[in-house]
GROMACS .gro file of C-alpha atoms in nm:
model
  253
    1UNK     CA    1   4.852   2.220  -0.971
    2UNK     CA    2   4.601   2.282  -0.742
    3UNK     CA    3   4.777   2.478  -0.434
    4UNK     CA    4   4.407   2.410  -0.254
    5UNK     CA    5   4.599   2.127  -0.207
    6UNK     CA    6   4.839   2.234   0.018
    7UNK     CA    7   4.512   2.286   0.328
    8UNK     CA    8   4.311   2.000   0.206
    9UNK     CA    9   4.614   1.739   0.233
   10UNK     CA   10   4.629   1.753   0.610
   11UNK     CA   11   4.273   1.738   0.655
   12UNK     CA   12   4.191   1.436   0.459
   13UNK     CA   13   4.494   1.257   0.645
   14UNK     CA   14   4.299   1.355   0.978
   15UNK     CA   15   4.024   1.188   0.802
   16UNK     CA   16   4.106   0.900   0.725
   17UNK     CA   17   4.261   0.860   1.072
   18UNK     CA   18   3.918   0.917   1.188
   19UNK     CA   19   3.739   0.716   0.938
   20UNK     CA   20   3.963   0.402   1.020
   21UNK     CA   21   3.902   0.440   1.388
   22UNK     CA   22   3.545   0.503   1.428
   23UNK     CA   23   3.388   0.646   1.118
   24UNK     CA   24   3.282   1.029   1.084
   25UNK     CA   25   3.585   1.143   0.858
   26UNK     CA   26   3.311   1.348   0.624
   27UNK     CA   27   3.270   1.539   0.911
   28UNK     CA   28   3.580   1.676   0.874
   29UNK     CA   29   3.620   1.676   0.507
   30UNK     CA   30   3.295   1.815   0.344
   31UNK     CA   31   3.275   2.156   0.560
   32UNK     CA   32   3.662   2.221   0.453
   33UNK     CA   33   3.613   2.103   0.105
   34UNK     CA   34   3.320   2.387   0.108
   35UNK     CA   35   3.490   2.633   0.237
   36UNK     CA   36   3.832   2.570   0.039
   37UNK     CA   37   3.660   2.514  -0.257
   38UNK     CA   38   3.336   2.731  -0.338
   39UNK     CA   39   3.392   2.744  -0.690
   40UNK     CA   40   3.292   2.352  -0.681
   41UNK     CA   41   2.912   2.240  -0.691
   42UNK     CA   42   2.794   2.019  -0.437
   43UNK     CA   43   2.807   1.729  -0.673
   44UNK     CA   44   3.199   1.788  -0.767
   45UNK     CA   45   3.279   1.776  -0.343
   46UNK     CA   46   3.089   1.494  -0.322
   47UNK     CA   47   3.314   1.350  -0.598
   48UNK     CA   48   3.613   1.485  -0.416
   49UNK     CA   49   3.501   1.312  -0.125
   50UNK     CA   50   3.349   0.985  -0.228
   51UNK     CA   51   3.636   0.875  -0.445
   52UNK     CA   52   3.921   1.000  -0.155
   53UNK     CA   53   3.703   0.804   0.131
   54UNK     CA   54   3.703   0.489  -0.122
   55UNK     CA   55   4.072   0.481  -0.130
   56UNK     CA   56   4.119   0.535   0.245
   57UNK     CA   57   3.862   0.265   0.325
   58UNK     CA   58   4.024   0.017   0.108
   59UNK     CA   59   4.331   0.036   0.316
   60UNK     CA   60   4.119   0.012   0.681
   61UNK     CA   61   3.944  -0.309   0.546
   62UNK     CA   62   4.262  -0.453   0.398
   63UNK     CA   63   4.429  -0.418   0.778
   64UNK     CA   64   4.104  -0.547   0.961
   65UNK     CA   65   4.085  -0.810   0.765
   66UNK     CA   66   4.428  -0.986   0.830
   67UNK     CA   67   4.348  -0.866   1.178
   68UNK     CA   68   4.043  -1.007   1.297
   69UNK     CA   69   3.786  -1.265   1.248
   70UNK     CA   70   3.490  -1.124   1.048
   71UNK     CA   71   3.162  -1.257   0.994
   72UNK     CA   72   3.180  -1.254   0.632
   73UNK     CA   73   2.803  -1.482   0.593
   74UNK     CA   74   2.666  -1.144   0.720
   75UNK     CA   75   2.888  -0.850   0.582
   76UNK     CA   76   2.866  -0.950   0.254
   77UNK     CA   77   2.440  -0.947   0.174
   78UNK     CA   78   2.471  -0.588   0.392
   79UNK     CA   79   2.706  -0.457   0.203
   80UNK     CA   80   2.548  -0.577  -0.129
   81UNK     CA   81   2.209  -0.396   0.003
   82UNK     CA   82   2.404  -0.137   0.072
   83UNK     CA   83   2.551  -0.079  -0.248
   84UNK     CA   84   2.175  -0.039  -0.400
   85UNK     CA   85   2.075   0.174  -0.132
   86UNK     CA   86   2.377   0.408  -0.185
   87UNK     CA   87   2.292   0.425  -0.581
   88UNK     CA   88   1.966   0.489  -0.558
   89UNK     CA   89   2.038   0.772  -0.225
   90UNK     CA   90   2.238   0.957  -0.525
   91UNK     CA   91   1.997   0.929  -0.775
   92UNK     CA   92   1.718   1.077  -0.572
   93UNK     CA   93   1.923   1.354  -0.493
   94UNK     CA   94   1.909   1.514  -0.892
   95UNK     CA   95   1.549   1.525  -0.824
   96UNK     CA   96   1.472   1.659  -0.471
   97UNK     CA   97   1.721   1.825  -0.195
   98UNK     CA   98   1.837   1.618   0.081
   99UNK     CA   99   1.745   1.896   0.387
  100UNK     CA  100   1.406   1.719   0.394
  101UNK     CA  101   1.505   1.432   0.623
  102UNK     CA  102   1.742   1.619   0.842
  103UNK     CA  103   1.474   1.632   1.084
  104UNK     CA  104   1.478   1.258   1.079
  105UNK     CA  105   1.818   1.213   1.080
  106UNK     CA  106   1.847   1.443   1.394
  107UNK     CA  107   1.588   1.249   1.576
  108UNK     CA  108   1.765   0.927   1.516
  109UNK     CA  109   2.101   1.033   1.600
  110UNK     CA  110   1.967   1.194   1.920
  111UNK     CA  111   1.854   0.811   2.011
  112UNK     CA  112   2.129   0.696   1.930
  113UNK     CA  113   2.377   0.934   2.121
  114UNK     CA  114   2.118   0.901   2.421
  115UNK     CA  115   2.141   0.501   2.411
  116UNK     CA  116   2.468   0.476   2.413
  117UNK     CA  117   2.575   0.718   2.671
  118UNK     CA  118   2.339   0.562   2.937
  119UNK     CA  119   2.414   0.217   2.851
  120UNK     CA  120   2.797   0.171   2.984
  121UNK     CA  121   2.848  -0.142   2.900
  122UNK     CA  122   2.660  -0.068   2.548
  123UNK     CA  123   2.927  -0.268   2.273
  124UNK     CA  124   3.213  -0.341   2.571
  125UNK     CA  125   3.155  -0.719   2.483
  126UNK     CA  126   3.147  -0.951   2.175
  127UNK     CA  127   2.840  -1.173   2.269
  128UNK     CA  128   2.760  -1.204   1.883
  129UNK     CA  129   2.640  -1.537   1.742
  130UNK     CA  130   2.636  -1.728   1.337
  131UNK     CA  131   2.402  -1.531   1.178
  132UNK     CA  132   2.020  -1.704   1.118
  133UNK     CA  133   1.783  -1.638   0.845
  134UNK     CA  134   1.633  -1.340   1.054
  135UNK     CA  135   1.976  -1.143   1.098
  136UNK     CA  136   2.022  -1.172   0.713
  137UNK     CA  137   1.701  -0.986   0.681
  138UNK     CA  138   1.768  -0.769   0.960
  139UNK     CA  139   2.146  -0.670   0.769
  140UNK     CA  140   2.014  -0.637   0.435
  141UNK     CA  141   1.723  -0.363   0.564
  142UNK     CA  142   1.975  -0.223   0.751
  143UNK     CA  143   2.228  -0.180   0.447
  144UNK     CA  144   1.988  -0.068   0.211
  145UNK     CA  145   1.861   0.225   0.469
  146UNK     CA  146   2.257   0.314   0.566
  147UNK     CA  147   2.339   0.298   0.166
  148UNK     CA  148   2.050   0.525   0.052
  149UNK     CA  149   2.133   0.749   0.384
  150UNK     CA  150   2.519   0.786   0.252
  151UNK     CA  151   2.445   0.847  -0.124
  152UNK     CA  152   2.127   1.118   0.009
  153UNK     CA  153   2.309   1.285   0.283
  154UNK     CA  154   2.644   1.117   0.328
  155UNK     CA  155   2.838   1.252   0.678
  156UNK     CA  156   2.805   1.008   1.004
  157UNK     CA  157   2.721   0.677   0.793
  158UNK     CA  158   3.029   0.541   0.932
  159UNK     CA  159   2.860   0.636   1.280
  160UNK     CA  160   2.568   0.522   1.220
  161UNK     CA  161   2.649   0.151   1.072
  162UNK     CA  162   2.866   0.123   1.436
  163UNK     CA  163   2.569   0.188   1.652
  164UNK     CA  164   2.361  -0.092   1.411
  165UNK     CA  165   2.603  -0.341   1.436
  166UNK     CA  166   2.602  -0.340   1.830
  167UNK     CA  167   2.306  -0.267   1.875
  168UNK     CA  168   2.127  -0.564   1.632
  169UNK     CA  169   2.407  -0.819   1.627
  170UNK     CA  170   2.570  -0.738   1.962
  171UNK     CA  171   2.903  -0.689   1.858
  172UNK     CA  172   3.171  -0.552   2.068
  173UNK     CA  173   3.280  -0.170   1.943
  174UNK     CA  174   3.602  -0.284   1.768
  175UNK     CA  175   3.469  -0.579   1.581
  176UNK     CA  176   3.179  -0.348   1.476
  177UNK     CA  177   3.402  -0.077   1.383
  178UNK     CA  178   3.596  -0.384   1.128
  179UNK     CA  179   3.210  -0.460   0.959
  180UNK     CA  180   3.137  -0.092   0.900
  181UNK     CA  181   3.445  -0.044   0.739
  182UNK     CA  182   3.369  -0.351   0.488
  183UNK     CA  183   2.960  -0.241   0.425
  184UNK     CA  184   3.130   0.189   0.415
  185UNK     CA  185   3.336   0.099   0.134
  186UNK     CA  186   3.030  -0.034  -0.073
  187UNK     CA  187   2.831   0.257  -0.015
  188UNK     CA  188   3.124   0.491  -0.108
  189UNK     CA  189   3.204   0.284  -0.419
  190UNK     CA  190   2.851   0.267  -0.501
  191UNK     CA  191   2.820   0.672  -0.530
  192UNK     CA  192   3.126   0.630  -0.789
  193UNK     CA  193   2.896   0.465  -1.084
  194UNK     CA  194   2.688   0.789  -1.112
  195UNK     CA  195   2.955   1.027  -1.008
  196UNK     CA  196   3.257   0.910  -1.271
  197UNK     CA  197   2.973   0.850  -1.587
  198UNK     CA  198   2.897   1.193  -1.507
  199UNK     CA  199   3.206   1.366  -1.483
  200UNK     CA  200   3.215   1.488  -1.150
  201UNK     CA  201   3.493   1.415  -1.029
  202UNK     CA  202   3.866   1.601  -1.002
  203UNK     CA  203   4.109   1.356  -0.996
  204UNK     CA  204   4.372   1.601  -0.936
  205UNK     CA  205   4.255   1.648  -0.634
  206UNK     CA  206   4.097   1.324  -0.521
  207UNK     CA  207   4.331   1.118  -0.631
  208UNK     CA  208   4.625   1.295  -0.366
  209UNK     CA  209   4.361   1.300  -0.083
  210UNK     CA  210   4.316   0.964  -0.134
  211UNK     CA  211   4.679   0.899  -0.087
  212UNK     CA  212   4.655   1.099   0.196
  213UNK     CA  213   4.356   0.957   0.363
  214UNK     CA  214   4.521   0.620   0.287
  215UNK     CA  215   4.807   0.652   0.498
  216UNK     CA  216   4.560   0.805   0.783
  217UNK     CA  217   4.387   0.486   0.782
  218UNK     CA  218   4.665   0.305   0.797
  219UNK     CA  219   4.735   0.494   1.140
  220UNK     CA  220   4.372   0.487   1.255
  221UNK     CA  221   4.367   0.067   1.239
  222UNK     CA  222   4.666   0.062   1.451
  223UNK     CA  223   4.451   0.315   1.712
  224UNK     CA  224   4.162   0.115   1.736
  225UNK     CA  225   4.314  -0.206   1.774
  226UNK     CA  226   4.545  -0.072   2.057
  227UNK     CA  227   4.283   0.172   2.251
  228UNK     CA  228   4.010  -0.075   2.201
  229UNK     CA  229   3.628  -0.076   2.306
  230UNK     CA  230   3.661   0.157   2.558
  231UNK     CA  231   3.855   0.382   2.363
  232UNK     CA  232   3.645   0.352   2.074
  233UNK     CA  233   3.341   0.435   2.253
  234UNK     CA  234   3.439   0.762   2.367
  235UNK     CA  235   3.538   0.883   2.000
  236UNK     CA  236   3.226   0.739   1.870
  237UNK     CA  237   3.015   0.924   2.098
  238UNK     CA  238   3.206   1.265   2.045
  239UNK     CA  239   3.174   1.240   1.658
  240UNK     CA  240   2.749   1.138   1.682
  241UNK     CA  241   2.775   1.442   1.908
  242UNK     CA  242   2.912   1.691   1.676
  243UNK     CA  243   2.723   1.566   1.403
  244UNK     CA  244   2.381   1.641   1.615
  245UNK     CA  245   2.515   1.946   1.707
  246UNK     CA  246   2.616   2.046   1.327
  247UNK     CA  247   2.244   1.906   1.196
  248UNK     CA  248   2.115   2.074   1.504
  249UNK     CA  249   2.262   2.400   1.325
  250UNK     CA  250   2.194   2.410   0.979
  251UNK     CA  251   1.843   2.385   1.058
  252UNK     CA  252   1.844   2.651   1.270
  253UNK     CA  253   1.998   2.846   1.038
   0.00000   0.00000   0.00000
């Protein structure tokens, strides 16, 4: 047994709590899985991680699903693009280290963070329409960038596909919270074709996390539903700001 198990448990309930609600759960989970478990490579947490997150995503989708209306014309091609962008993210990374775009990523989130806390009303309303030609497009560039950024780098994609939901199909922060969950999953499950061929992966411990971070995103639905946009908004914004500050960091140090 692994009595790692024992610290980790809690943490990936937390996660998936957080993952459900608003997306950032890696956040969380990767720094502890580091820190509990430094006889792991990189590539075995991510294993941990990936496979866990799958099985607590499954559940969030599952309960947004039966929950609210979702644009299903447009999830689907993202999350497809996604997919690809997510394999080929964790392919690149055999060959070169991700700490190369972190500038980049900072940059981005810092707009991001920026936009929406000077923009109150910023995903407060639904004022989405039926998808054309041109937001197909739009969601399939979108997912493959997202994908490739969660299979490079991984923490905040959640985050991230929020932000690019409101922002580029003006949904409301709960409905966009429901889509990210859907195109999340892909990109997770995506990661598992290279990770599972290749061994990297301890079920004995993922397979309990995921468990765990199941029944935290069975919780975290029920939050977001019942807080709402408002609600939402706040936790999004102090997740993108602890993941700038955390970037912010590790290139400092």
């Amino acid at each position: 047994m692994h009595y790692e198990l024992y610290l980790l448990l809690p943490v990936a309930f937390i996660a998936g709590i957080i993952n459900a609600a608003v997306g950032g759960g890696g956040l969380i989970t990767i720094p502890t899985f580091y820190s509990t478990l430094p006889h792991f490579t990189p590539a075995q947490i991510m294993g941990i991680d990936k496979l866990s997150s799958v099985m607590g995503h499954l559940m969030s989708v599952r309960q947004f699903m039966t929950r609210l209306r979702l644009p299903w014309q447009l999830i689907l091609p993202t999350a497809a693009s996604a997919v690809v962008g997510a394999y080929s993210g964790i392919r690149l990374l055999d060959f070169m280290p991700s700490a190369w775009m972190r500038p980049i990523v900072i940059v981005v989130l810092a707009v991001m963070v920026a936009y929406t806390w000077f923009k109150p009303q910023f995903g407060h309303h639904d004022t989405s329409q039926p998808p054309t030609r041109a937001d197909l497009i739009k969601g399939v560039c979108l997912g493959f960038a997202i994908g490739f950024y969660d299979g490079f780098i991984g923490p905040g994609t959640g985050s991230f596909l929020l932000f690019l939901f409101i922002r580029f199909f003006h949904f409301d922060f709960l409905r966009a919270t429901a889509c990210a969950k859907v195109v999340n999953f892909g990109t997770n499950f995506a990661t598992l074709f290279f990770l599972i061929p290749h061994g990297l992966i301890d079920y004995g411990l993922a397979i309990p996390l995921g468990i765990a971070a199941i029944s935290g995103s069975f919780i975290g639905v029920q939050i977001a539903l019942k807080g709402g946009n408002q609600w939402i908004r706040r936790l999004f914004l102090l997740l993108a700001c602890s993941l700038l500050i955390k970037l912010l960091w590790e290139t400092i140090h």
